[in-house]
Amino acid sequence: MPKRKLGALEKVDADLPNLQHKIRRDPTSYTEDFRAQYYQYENHREIFMAAPTSATDTGILSLRDLIDFVSHVADCYPEISKSFPQELIDILTLYHTILEPELREKIVGSLVLLRKKNIIDSTTLLQTIFPVLTSTPSKNLRTLLFAKILSDLRTSNSKATNHKLNRTIQTVLYNLLTGDRTSSKGLWAVKLTRELWRRQLWTDAKTVEIMKEAGVAENEKVIVGGVRFFLGGDKEREEFEEDSSDDDGIDVSRIRHQVGINKKRKKATKALSKATTAVKRKEKKRNQPHPLNFSALHLLHDPQGFAEVLFSKHLQNPKSRLNLEQKLLVLQLVSRLIGLHKLTVLSFYSYFLKYLTPRQPSVTTFLACLAQSVHSLVPPDILESLIQKIANEFVSEAAAAEVASSGLNAIREICVRQPLAMNDTLLQDLVMYKKSKDKGVMMAAKGLLGLYREVGADMLKKRDRGKEAALGLRSGQRKQQVFGDIPAGEIEGLDLLEKWKKEERQRKRLEKGLPEERSDSEGEEEKEGEEEDWGAWDIEADISDDSGGWIDVESDKEIEISDEGEEESVEKKRVKLDVDLENKENDAPNTTETKPSNLATTRILTPADFAKLQELRAQAAVSLQLQKKGHKIHHPTAQSVPLTNSHRHMDDPLTAAEIEGLASLSKGRISREEKIAAQDEYKTDRAEHKSKAARKKERKSDEGKSTTNKEKARKKNFLMTLGKAKQKGKRSLVETRKVLKVHSERGKRGGKRGNR
Amino acid sequence: MGSSAKKKREKKKDFQKPKLRVGKARPKAANHTETSFRSKAIVLNQQSLHIEAPSTLSQFGHHLSLLSSRADAQRRDSLAYLTSFVTSRPVDSSLPQPLSTILPKIFPLILDGSSAVRQQSLRLLRALPRSEMSDHVAEILPYIRAGMTHLAADIRIFSVEVLAWSTDIASDEVVSCAGGWVKTLNCFLTLLGWHNQDSAKWSTHRVSFGKAGSEGKAQSRNLQVLADFLKAGFSTGRDLSETDENLESRCPFPRWHPEHHGLPKRSNAYGYLNLFGPPKDDDTDMLEDREDRIRVFKERFASSMEAGLASARKDAGEVGRATGLVTRALKDTEAG
């Protein structure tokens, strides 16, 4: 009996949650009670601090309960609980290794709670728990702390970017990495930064700087973490964004429907309004202009230095302790940096020499890295020896077909980026493999051939050149590429815009009844008309005209227009010096095409212009696709930019799979299992083949709906239908007539439900 | 056709009753799980096979460890055993284990949920040798203070009793240890509900949360103990003069101030230097001098104490009388 009584007493007496609830409702009345409990907490803390290791559960109330209680109501009594956060911080930082796990988690949770109540700021919180994260041996605590740090950073960046906090934390992470380069603690910095990058909370150069430091650390894990970030961080970010935008998870119409059907409750209406606002917010967010996020590789400050340090520290250095896999990661990063930023690290290419043998493990990755690191500013003579080596080692009659095809692929990828690295004897040799019996090798050789038809047809034998290249060579349209020659950049599709503008102008003139070509005297009014036109565009583009609008800088255009003919001829001479004079008449159309458009240099393009440009570009792309489908027509722009994989972006890496590419064709007959596996890839997730009606029925029964009357009739027991069938024979003439009448009526109407 | 019969059969299957037959075992349920097992030997993990009964010493240790048992009755019985052991041991024989290992086990029981355990623990504390206890008073004070502000009224009342006992056995240490004066007085103010002058006026402002005990009686007892505590704080402390004379008389001329050169008489003689503990602030400061204590009292507690006393005096009966005791103790301050 006494035992039971005591249990009840315990419950009533030490009911902290009850007190907490009452304090929440009326803080001033319960000041004394809170003060008492705060003394209680202080004394328990004193008991704990006297012997932190041998802390026992004291009686009914434990320190844990008291901490929980005080942290929940601390915001009501800031004066009394002034020192509370600092005490928690002290306990955690001093004793986190010896605290019992539950108390430890409670302290962390309480600190986060205090942060949520704005009693401590984020900086204090993070500066307390981050050192614990890096130093605690407990895995549970680490996961907890990591989650808390991440969620705190997310919440403090949710409304607007909290630059101050971000900068502080970034500095902490940076110092963690640079402070002790050999320790594996830096891994936490890498993990945190990567996660924040993925969530697009940190997208600035400082973040990239942290990862750069990770890349040049001494600890293998940290190095790999940093390198992996550069290789895959951006893709991860994009995927995450797609994922998060995909899963709405809220079906407003469904909720609305349910609210309409079910009993009206406050809760349901609240849920509906919540869902609607959430969807609206999401919609709004989707319609917002896409934030311009640069990839990590582009935000890198001093890529040359970074690439050099990575190369010399991890790859060239014989003392480097990285294994092959890790080295390959570093190699991929360095080669991407070199290719992307067009860096010059000369010793980098000779580094490959010893790895370019078919026996080298994961040699395709080496080949891909080599190809990736080549760009137009690499001296061809360095590459020449490498290509020679690849050709000798990989491409021979004796080598296996897969080896030969991947060698050829690698050579092609290198030559795409630097066509000058090839000499004609080798090229002619390699092209001979197009007659190979093996399909993979044949395709690879044809790829190389196709490439050189475009970029250096004169190096091929005459019969290999093909019709177009041969014609081009004879007409002199194709000129020899020169090392270091960079074509002037231009806005893609600008010629289309210019053409379109010209057509518009002509159309207008025709409408007015003027001749198509304009004379000098008409230039003035023409321009004015154009200006009006321009104003109209502006209004369409939703830009306020009062704030100055677009300034028309066209004072000298008139002159330009007047002597367009002359200018054209001058330009012709300048561009095509090596063209012989006899071909001049034939050339005329070509030269107008190659002349760089001066639209962008003479006019300021309005947003409307850019919109039109976008439209035209899309149109051109579509028409190009259509043409390709019908019959192959050589397009002049496709000629200038040779691409192996039709639309490779500069930022996309070249992978080993692409080098292997056609090697899969070279493999012998595939086994049955492989065939089945390949088939399985195309399988849909449909369980079995069933008629549409059967599937519909299944769906209905899954949803808990009943069958239709028709179905019921069909399933009716045979014996039950017998009576009616018997009746049919016994019908009187009148009855039969009635039935037949109804039947013929129904036929006229067009079925039971009518045909109206 | 015919599907309905089949379906009926299928449906029926779920609701069929198992047939029970006399003399046969009950059929097993569909979700029956076999839990029996066969083993060649059963090993009991913890069994002690001793021929002789455990010695009293080992029993003492055993019961000491049982003080942190989960069962109330077990704790109470172990305390009772320890008490009887301590009281019935021969005079002049020392305890089987030093006090410094025994006491940390007993102190948490002051805050125990069961009143029987609490009472028994006080009994045990009383049974322990008084002279040695005075060194450990500083360790028990946090527990007492935690008890004085406890949510449970019974524990509040009980811990005042413990404070009365400790003031009785070691009045000097209680008031002069770290935090002993300021923090304990704070707790008293909370206990009596006198924390600020406002709250002293309104009886509702007292700590009322949790289950109230017999309020009036507790209040008078609290005031009595407060009076004792204040008296202890305002007294001059240990009468050193007598011992000085003794020493001086025992030691001949060339030794001057022998009490300063000899070994200290109390434990932690240099505690006020605070060489190893956490840094001290106003609350946890050691106030070893009577003058210090009076100064701090006048600075921080006098006004609210007087206001509280003024209102308490108006309560007639036992509380009023107890108030008189406290007032007298305060008057001594001004006199001395």
mmCIF file with all atom_site columns, N, CA and C in Angstrom, chain A residues 6 9-10 13-16 18-19 22 30 32-33 35-37 39-40 43-44 46-47 56 58-61 715 718, chain B residues 1 7 72 108 111 113-114 142-143 145-146 149-152 154-155 183 186-187 190 195-196 205 207-211:
data_model
loop_
_atom_site.group_PDB
_atom_site.id
_atom_site.type_symbol
_atom_site.label_atom_id
_atom_site.label_alt_id
_atom_site.label_comp_id
_atom_site.label_asym_id
_atom_site.label_entity_id
_atom_site.label_seq_id
_atom_site.pdbx_PDB_ins_code
_atom_site.Cartn_x
_atom_site.Cartn_y
_atom_site.Cartn_z
_atom_site.occupancy
_atom_site.B_iso_or_equiv
_atom_site.pdbx_formal_charge
_atom_site.auth_seq_id
_atom_site.auth_comp_id
_atom_site.auth_asym_id
_atom_site.auth_atom_id
_atom_site.pdbx_PDB_model_num
ATOM 1   N N  . LEU A 1 6   ? 3.061   6.157   -2.671  1.00 0.00 ? 6   LEU A N  1
ATOM 2   C CA . LEU A 1 6   ? 4.255   6.932   -2.951  1.00 0.00 ? 6   LEU A CA 1
ATOM 3   C C  . LEU A 1 6   ? 4.369   7.249   -4.442  1.00 0.00 ? 6   LEU A C  1
ATOM 4   N N  . LEU A 1 9   ? 2.305   10.041  -5.226  1.00 0.00 ? 9   LEU A N  1
ATOM 5   C CA . LEU A 1 9   ? 2.863   11.253  -4.635  1.00 0.00 ? 9   LEU A CA 1
ATOM 6   C C  . LEU A 1 9   ? 4.002   11.800  -5.478  1.00 0.00 ? 9   LEU A C  1
ATOM 7   N N  . GLU A 1 10  ? 4.832   10.877  -5.924  1.00 0.00 ? 10  GLU A N  1
ATOM 8   C CA . GLU A 1 10  ? 5.947   11.301  -6.771  1.00 0.00 ? 10  GLU A CA 1
ATOM 9   C C  . GLU A 1 10  ? 5.446   12.064  -7.978  1.00 0.00 ? 10  GLU A C  1
ATOM 10  N N  . ASP A 1 13  ? 4.047   15.475  -6.870  1.00 0.00 ? 13  ASP A N  1
ATOM 11  C CA . ASP A 1 13  ? 4.981   16.412  -6.263  1.00 0.00 ? 13  ASP A CA 1
ATOM 12  C C  . ASP A 1 13  ? 6.007   16.958  -7.219  1.00 0.00 ? 13  ASP A C  1
ATOM 13  N N  . ALA A 1 14  ? 6.595   16.084  -8.001  1.00 0.00 ? 14  ALA A N  1
ATOM 14  C CA . ALA A 1 14  ? 7.712   16.550  -8.818  1.00 0.00 ? 14  ALA A CA 1
ATOM 15  C C  . ALA A 1 14  ? 7.265   16.730  -10.249 1.00 0.00 ? 14  ALA A C  1
ATOM 16  N N  . ASP A 1 15  ? 6.147   17.398  -10.410 1.00 0.00 ? 15  ASP A N  1
ATOM 17  C CA . ASP A 1 15  ? 5.587   17.495  -11.748 1.00 0.00 ? 15  ASP A CA 1
ATOM 18  C C  . ASP A 1 15  ? 6.106   18.730  -12.462 1.00 0.00 ? 15  ASP A C  1
ATOM 19  N N  . LEU A 1 16  ? 7.312   18.625  -12.945 1.00 0.00 ? 16  LEU A N  1
ATOM 20  C CA . LEU A 1 16  ? 7.905   19.782  -13.631 1.00 0.00 ? 16  LEU A CA 1
ATOM 21  C C  . LEU A 1 16  ? 7.151   20.168  -14.900 1.00 0.00 ? 16  LEU A C  1
ATOM 22  N N  . ASN A 1 18  ? 4.072   20.044  -15.500 1.00 0.00 ? 18  ASN A N  1
ATOM 23  C CA . ASN A 1 18  ? 2.884   20.802  -15.108 1.00 0.00 ? 18  ASN A CA 1
ATOM 24  C C  . ASN A 1 18  ? 3.256   22.247  -14.768 1.00 0.00 ? 18  ASN A C  1
ATOM 25  N N  . LEU A 1 19  ? 4.302   22.379  -13.966 1.00 0.00 ? 19  LEU A N  1
ATOM 26  C CA . LEU A 1 19  ? 4.761   23.720  -13.598 1.00 0.00 ? 19  LEU A CA 1
ATOM 27  C C  . LEU A 1 19  ? 5.152   24.503  -14.847 1.00 0.00 ? 19  LEU A C  1
ATOM 28  N N  . LYS A 1 22  ? 2.172   25.806  -16.538 1.00 0.00 ? 22  LYS A N  1
ATOM 29  C CA . LYS A 1 22  ? 1.571   26.942  -15.837 1.00 0.00 ? 22  LYS A CA 1
ATOM 30  C C  . LYS A 1 22  ? 2.411   28.195  -16.027 1.00 0.00 ? 22  LYS A C  1
ATOM 31  N N  . TYR A 1 30  ? 4.310   32.950  -11.292 1.00 0.00 ? 30  TYR A N  1
ATOM 32  C CA . TYR A 1 30  ? 5.082   31.789  -10.859 1.00 0.00 ? 30  TYR A CA 1
ATOM 33  C C  . TYR A 1 30  ? 6.564   32.099  -10.715 1.00 0.00 ? 30  TYR A C  1
ATOM 34  N N  . GLU A 1 32  ? 8.294   32.995  -8.171  1.00 0.00 ? 32  GLU A N  1
ATOM 35  C CA . GLU A 1 32  ? 8.930   32.385  -7.004  1.00 0.00 ? 32  GLU A CA 1
ATOM 36  C C  . GLU A 1 32  ? 9.146   30.891  -7.219  1.00 0.00 ? 32  GLU A C  1
ATOM 37  N N  . ASP A 1 33  ? 8.176   30.266  -7.860  1.00 0.00 ? 33  ASP A N  1
ATOM 38  C CA . ASP A 1 33  ? 8.322   28.835  -8.129  1.00 0.00 ? 33  ASP A CA 1
ATOM 39  C C  . ASP A 1 33  ? 9.486   28.583  -9.062  1.00 0.00 ? 33  ASP A C  1
ATOM 40  N N  . ARG A 1 35  ? 12.032  30.518  -9.376  1.00 0.00 ? 35  ARG A N  1
ATOM 41  C CA . ARG A 1 35  ? 13.277  30.801  -8.656  1.00 0.00 ? 35  ARG A CA 1
ATOM 42  C C  . ARG A 1 35  ? 13.682  29.586  -7.827  1.00 0.00 ? 35  ARG A C  1
ATOM 43  N N  . ALA A 1 36  ? 12.701  28.984  -7.182  1.00 0.00 ? 36  ALA A N  1
ATOM 44  C CA . ALA A 1 36  ? 12.996  27.799  -6.375  1.00 0.00 ? 36  ALA A CA 1
ATOM 45  C C  . ALA A 1 36  ? 13.594  26.700  -7.239  1.00 0.00 ? 36  ALA A C  1
ATOM 46  N N  . GLN A 1 37  ? 12.982  26.479  -8.392  1.00 0.00 ? 37  GLN A N  1
ATOM 47  C CA . GLN A 1 37  ? 13.492  25.423  -9.263  1.00 0.00 ? 37  GLN A CA 1
ATOM 48  C C  . GLN A 1 37  ? 14.847  25.780  -9.847  1.00 0.00 ? 37  GLN A C  1
ATOM 49  N N  . TYR A 1 39  ? 17.132  27.500  -8.196  1.00 0.00 ? 39  TYR A N  1
ATOM 50  C CA . TYR A 1 39  ? 18.098  27.150  -7.125  1.00 0.00 ? 39  TYR A CA 1
ATOM 51  C C  . TYR A 1 39  ? 18.317  25.662  -7.111  1.00 0.00 ? 39  TYR A C  1
ATOM 52  N N  . GLN A 1 40  ? 17.210  24.944  -7.290  1.00 0.00 ? 40  GLN A N  1
ATOM 53  C CA . GLN A 1 40  ? 17.289  23.492  -7.328  1.00 0.00 ? 40  GLN A CA 1
ATOM 54  C C  . GLN A 1 40  ? 18.275  23.057  -8.410  1.00 0.00 ? 40  GLN A C  1
ATOM 55  N N  . ASN A 1 43  ? 21.847  23.842  -7.426  1.00 0.00 ? 43  ASN A N  1
ATOM 56  C CA . ASN A 1 43  ? 22.418  22.933  -6.447  1.00 0.00 ? 43  ASN A CA 1
ATOM 57  C C  . ASN A 1 43  ? 22.745  21.580  -7.058  1.00 0.00 ? 43  ASN A C  1
ATOM 58  N N  . HIS A 1 44  ? 21.841  21.136  -7.902  1.00 0.00 ? 44  HIS A N  1
ATOM 59  C CA . HIS A 1 44  ? 22.131  19.872  -8.585  1.00 0.00 ? 44  HIS A CA 1
ATOM 60  C C  . HIS A 1 44  ? 23.359  19.995  -9.451  1.00 0.00 ? 44  HIS A C  1
ATOM 61  N N  . GLU A 1 46  ? 25.801  21.956  -8.853  1.00 0.00 ? 46  GLU A N  1
ATOM 62  C CA . GLU A 1 46  ? 26.955  21.986  -7.945  1.00 0.00 ? 46  GLU A CA 1
ATOM 63  C C  . GLU A 1 46  ? 27.350  20.572  -7.549  1.00 0.00 ? 46  GLU A C  1
ATOM 64  N N  . ILE A 1 47  ? 26.311  19.779  -7.243  1.00 0.00 ? 47  ILE A N  1
ATOM 65  C CA . ILE A 1 47  ? 26.575  18.376  -6.886  1.00 0.00 ? 47  ILE A CA 1
ATOM 66  C C  . ILE A 1 47  ? 27.262  17.674  -8.051  1.00 0.00 ? 47  ILE A C  1
ATOM 67  N N  . THR A 1 56  ? 25.312  10.412  -9.988  1.00 0.00 ? 56  THR A N  1
ATOM 68  C CA . THR A 1 56  ? 24.231  9.443   -9.871  1.00 0.00 ? 56  THR A CA 1
ATOM 69  C C  . THR A 1 56  ? 22.915  10.181  -10.009 1.00 0.00 ? 56  THR A C  1
ATOM 70  N N  . THR A 1 58  ? 19.931  11.611  -8.709  1.00 0.00 ? 58  THR A N  1
ATOM 71  C CA . THR A 1 58  ? 19.586  11.979  -7.342  1.00 0.00 ? 58  THR A CA 1
ATOM 72  C C  . THR A 1 58  ? 18.083  12.109  -7.213  1.00 0.00 ? 58  THR A C  1
ATOM 73  N N  . GLY A 1 59  ? 17.518  11.117  -6.557  1.00 0.00 ? 59  GLY A N  1
ATOM 74  C CA . GLY A 1 59  ? 16.121  11.206  -6.174  1.00 0.00 ? 59  GLY A CA 1
ATOM 75  C C  . GLY A 1 59  ? 15.153  11.311  -7.323  1.00 0.00 ? 59  GLY A C  1
ATOM 76  N N  . ILE A 1 60  ? 14.096  12.071  -7.064  1.00 0.00 ? 60  ILE A N  1
ATOM 77  C CA . ILE A 1 60  ? 13.008  12.139  -8.032  1.00 0.00 ? 60  ILE A CA 1
ATOM 78  C C  . ILE A 1 60  ? 13.420  12.963  -9.242  1.00 0.00 ? 60  ILE A C  1
ATOM 79  N N  . LEU A 1 61  ? 14.066  14.075  -8.970  1.00 0.00 ? 61  LEU A N  1
ATOM 80  C CA . LEU A 1 61  ? 14.442  14.986  -10.056 1.00 0.00 ? 61  LEU A CA 1
ATOM 81  C C  . LEU A 1 61  ? 15.890  14.768  -10.418 1.00 0.00 ? 61  LEU A C  1
ATOM 82  N N  . LYS A 1 715 ? -22.259 -11.516 -64.092 1.00 0.00 ? 715 LYS A N  1
ATOM 83  C CA . LYS A 1 715 ? -21.836 -12.523 -63.129 1.00 0.00 ? 715 LYS A CA 1
ATOM 84  C C  . LYS A 1 715 ? -22.993 -13.241 -62.480 1.00 0.00 ? 715 LYS A C  1
ATOM 85  N N  . PHE A 1 718 ? -26.326 -18.536 -63.062 1.00 0.00 ? 718 PHE A N  1
ATOM 86  C CA . PHE A 1 718 ? -27.024 -19.045 -64.242 1.00 0.00 ? 718 PHE A CA 1
ATOM 87  C C  . PHE A 1 718 ? -28.451 -19.464 -63.925 1.00 0.00 ? 718 PHE A C  1
ATOM 88  N N  . MET B 2 1   ? -20.060 -17.394 -62.653 1.00 0.00 ? 1   MET B N  1
ATOM 89  C CA . MET B 2 1   ? -20.818 -18.591 -62.350 1.00 0.00 ? 1   MET B CA 1
ATOM 90  C C  . MET B 2 1   ? -20.034 -19.447 -61.376 1.00 0.00 ? 1   MET B C  1
ATOM 91  N N  . LYS B 2 7   ? -16.169 -18.024 -53.403 1.00 0.00 ? 7   LYS B N  1
ATOM 92  C CA . LYS B 2 7   ? -15.841 -16.866 -52.580 1.00 0.00 ? 7   LYS B CA 1
ATOM 93  C C  . LYS B 2 7   ? -16.364 -17.046 -51.176 1.00 0.00 ? 7   LYS B C  1
ATOM 94  N N  . ASP B 2 72  ? 12.546  0.815   -3.113  1.00 0.00 ? 72  ASP B N  1
ATOM 95  C CA . ASP B 2 72  ? 12.536  1.638   -1.904  1.00 0.00 ? 72  ASP B CA 1
ATOM 96  C C  . ASP B 2 72  ? 12.836  0.805   -0.661  1.00 0.00 ? 72  ASP B C  1
ATOM 97  N N  . PRO B 2 108 ? 22.733  11.463  -1.442  1.00 0.00 ? 108 PRO B N  1
ATOM 98  C CA . PRO B 2 108 ? 21.620  11.555  -2.398  1.00 0.00 ? 108 PRO B CA 1
ATOM 99  C C  . PRO B 2 108 ? 20.295  11.086  -1.810  1.00 0.00 ? 108 PRO B C  1
ATOM 100 N N  . LEU B 2 111 ? 17.329  13.364  -0.790  1.00 0.00 ? 111 LEU B N  1
ATOM 101 C CA . LEU B 2 111 ? 16.334  13.810  -1.770  1.00 0.00 ? 111 LEU B CA 1
ATOM 102 C C  . LEU B 2 111 ? 15.478  12.655  -2.249  1.00 0.00 ? 111 LEU B C  1
ATOM 103 N N  . GLY B 2 113 ? 12.655  9.848   -2.896  1.00 0.00 ? 113 GLY B N  1
ATOM 104 C CA . GLY B 2 113 ? 11.209  9.998   -3.000  1.00 0.00 ? 113 GLY B CA 1
ATOM 105 C C  . GLY B 2 113 ? 10.464  9.380   -1.825  1.00 0.00 ? 113 GLY B C  1
ATOM 106 N N  . SER B 2 114 ? 11.042  8.355   -1.250  1.00 0.00 ? 114 SER B N  1
ATOM 107 C CA . SER B 2 114 ? 10.336  7.662   -0.178  1.00 0.00 ? 114 SER B CA 1
ATOM 108 C C  . SER B 2 114 ? 10.663  8.300   1.170   1.00 0.00 ? 114 SER B C  1
ATOM 109 N N  . PRO B 2 142 ? 24.972  21.216  -0.567  1.00 0.00 ? 142 PRO B N  1
ATOM 110 C CA . PRO B 2 142 ? 24.228  21.296  -1.827  1.00 0.00 ? 142 PRO B CA 1
ATOM 111 C C  . PRO B 2 142 ? 22.984  20.422  -1.841  1.00 0.00 ? 142 PRO B C  1
ATOM 112 N N  . TYR B 2 143 ? 23.088  19.231  -1.243  1.00 0.00 ? 143 TYR B N  1
ATOM 113 C CA . TYR B 2 143 ? 21.922  18.346  -1.198  1.00 0.00 ? 143 TYR B CA 1
ATOM 114 C C  . TYR B 2 143 ? 20.830  18.967  -0.343  1.00 0.00 ? 143 TYR B C  1
ATOM 115 N N  . ARG B 2 145 ? 20.366  22.107  0.278   1.00 0.00 ? 145 ARG B N  1
ATOM 116 C CA . ARG B 2 145 ? 19.770  23.266  -0.416  1.00 0.00 ? 145 ARG B CA 1
ATOM 117 C C  . ARG B 2 145 ? 18.841  22.806  -1.535  1.00 0.00 ? 145 ARG B C  1
ATOM 118 N N  . ALA B 2 146 ? 19.275  21.752  -2.264  1.00 0.00 ? 146 ALA B N  1
ATOM 119 C CA . ALA B 2 146 ? 18.401  21.221  -3.314  1.00 0.00 ? 146 ALA B CA 1
ATOM 120 C C  . ALA B 2 146 ? 17.096  20.754  -2.710  1.00 0.00 ? 146 ALA B C  1
ATOM 121 N N  . THR B 2 149 ? 14.580  23.586  -1.838  1.00 0.00 ? 149 THR B N  1
ATOM 122 C CA . THR B 2 149 ? 13.834  24.181  -2.945  1.00 0.00 ? 149 THR B CA 1
ATOM 123 C C  . THR B 2 149 ? 13.118  23.108  -3.754  1.00 0.00 ? 149 THR B C  1
ATOM 124 N N  . HIS B 2 150 ? 12.995  21.932  -3.194  1.00 0.00 ? 150 HIS B N  1
ATOM 125 C CA . HIS B 2 150 ? 12.400  20.833  -3.952  1.00 0.00 ? 150 HIS B CA 1
ATOM 126 C C  . HIS B 2 150 ? 10.917  21.074  -4.187  1.00 0.00 ? 150 HIS B C  1
ATOM 127 N N  . LEU B 2 151 ? 10.419  20.467  -5.267  1.00 0.00 ? 151 LEU B N  1
ATOM 128 C CA . LEU B 2 151 ? 8.997   20.621  -5.582  1.00 0.00 ? 151 LEU B CA 1
ATOM 129 C C  . LEU B 2 151 ? 8.125   19.923  -4.542  1.00 0.00 ? 151 LEU B C  1
ATOM 130 N N  . ALA B 2 152 ? 8.644   18.849  -3.973  1.00 0.00 ? 152 ALA B N  1
ATOM 131 C CA . ALA B 2 152 ? 7.849   18.088  -3.018  1.00 0.00 ? 152 ALA B CA 1
ATOM 132 C C  . ALA B 2 152 ? 7.960   18.730  -1.647  1.00 0.00 ? 152 ALA B C  1
ATOM 133 N N  . ASP B 2 154 ? 7.216   17.574  1.267   1.00 0.00 ? 154 ASP B N  1
ATOM 134 C CA . ASP B 2 154 ? 7.773   16.694  2.302   1.00 0.00 ? 154 ASP B CA 1
ATOM 135 C C  . ASP B 2 154 ? 9.291   16.756  2.299   1.00 0.00 ? 154 ASP B C  1
ATOM 136 N N  . ILE B 2 155 ? 9.854   16.786  1.106   1.00 0.00 ? 155 ILE B N  1
ATOM 137 C CA . ILE B 2 155 ? 11.318  16.824  1.026   1.00 0.00 ? 155 ILE B CA 1
ATOM 138 C C  . ILE B 2 155 ? 11.818  18.168  1.538   1.00 0.00 ? 155 ILE B C  1
ATOM 139 N N  . LYS B 2 183 ? 24.139  31.202  -0.333  1.00 0.00 ? 183 LYS B N  1
ATOM 140 C CA . LYS B 2 183 ? 23.196  30.338  -1.048  1.00 0.00 ? 183 LYS B CA 1
ATOM 141 C C  . LYS B 2 183 ? 22.143  29.774  -0.113  1.00 0.00 ? 183 LYS B C  1
ATOM 142 N N  . ASN B 2 186 ? 19.627  32.349  0.611   1.00 0.00 ? 186 ASN B N  1
ATOM 143 C CA . ASN B 2 186 ? 18.755  32.484  -0.562  1.00 0.00 ? 186 ASN B CA 1
ATOM 144 C C  . ASN B 2 186 ? 17.678  31.428  -0.535  1.00 0.00 ? 186 ASN B C  1
ATOM 145 N N  . CYS B 2 187 ? 18.085  30.214  -0.226  1.00 0.00 ? 187 CYS B N  1
ATOM 146 C CA . CYS B 2 187 ? 17.127  29.115  -0.200  1.00 0.00 ? 187 CYS B CA 1
ATOM 147 C C  . CYS B 2 187 ? 16.089  29.353  0.892   1.00 0.00 ? 187 CYS B C  1
ATOM 148 N N  . THR B 2 190 ? 13.563  31.742  -0.308  1.00 0.00 ? 190 THR B N  1
ATOM 149 C CA . THR B 2 190 ? 12.621  31.107  -1.243  1.00 0.00 ? 190 THR B CA 1
ATOM 150 C C  . THR B 2 190 ? 11.630  30.249  -0.478  1.00 0.00 ? 190 THR B C  1
ATOM 151 N N  . HIS B 2 195 ? 11.170  36.502  -0.869  1.00 0.00 ? 195 HIS B N  1
ATOM 152 C CA . HIS B 2 195 ? 12.308  36.876  -1.713  1.00 0.00 ? 195 HIS B CA 1
ATOM 153 C C  . HIS B 2 195 ? 12.374  38.337  -2.051  1.00 0.00 ? 195 HIS B C  1
ATOM 154 N N  . ASN B 2 196 ? 11.244  38.940  -2.348  1.00 0.00 ? 196 ASN B N  1
ATOM 155 C CA . ASN B 2 196 ? 11.305  40.394  -2.466  1.00 0.00 ? 196 ASN B CA 1
ATOM 156 C C  . ASN B 2 196 ? 10.230  40.982  -1.594  1.00 0.00 ? 196 ASN B C  1
ATOM 157 N N  . HIS B 2 205 ? 2.152   34.624  -2.689  1.00 0.00 ? 205 HIS B N  1
ATOM 158 C CA . HIS B 2 205 ? 3.410   34.592  -3.433  1.00 0.00 ? 205 HIS B CA 1
ATOM 159 C C  . HIS B 2 205 ? 4.371   33.535  -2.940  1.00 0.00 ? 205 HIS B C  1
ATOM 160 N N  . VAL B 2 207 ? 6.049   29.936  -2.176  1.00 0.00 ? 207 VAL B N  1
ATOM 161 C CA . VAL B 2 207 ? 6.178   28.753  -3.034  1.00 0.00 ? 207 VAL B CA 1
ATOM 162 C C  . VAL B 2 207 ? 5.022   27.839  -2.695  1.00 0.00 ? 207 VAL B C  1
ATOM 163 N N  . SER B 2 208 ? 4.128   27.712  -3.605  1.00 0.00 ? 208 SER B N  1
ATOM 164 C CA . SER B 2 208 ? 2.914   26.982  -3.298  1.00 0.00 ? 208 SER B CA 1
ATOM 165 C C  . SER B 2 208 ? 2.766   25.794  -4.208  1.00 0.00 ? 208 SER B C  1
ATOM 166 N N  . PHE B 2 209 ? 3.691   25.680  -5.132  1.00 0.00 ? 209 PHE B N  1
ATOM 167 C CA . PHE B 2 209 ? 3.517   24.629  -6.112  1.00 0.00 ? 209 PHE B CA 1
ATOM 168 C C  . PHE B 2 209 ? 3.823   23.286  -5.490  1.00 0.00 ? 209 PHE B C  1
ATOM 169 N N  . GLY B 2 210 ? 3.223   22.273  -6.027  1.00 0.00 ? 210 GLY B N  1
ATOM 170 C CA . GLY B 2 210 ? 3.419   20.950  -5.483  1.00 0.00 ? 210 GLY B CA 1
ATOM 171 C C  . GLY B 2 210 ? 2.487   20.750  -4.315  1.00 0.00 ? 210 GLY B C  1
ATOM 172 N N  . LYS B 2 211 ? 2.575   19.596  -3.701  1.00 0.00 ? 211 LYS B N  1
ATOM 173 C CA . LYS B 2 211 ? 1.627   19.271  -2.653  1.00 0.00 ? 211 LYS B CA 1
ATOM 174 C C  . LYS B 2 211 ? 2.061   19.928  -1.360  1.00 0.00 ? 211 LYS B C  1
#
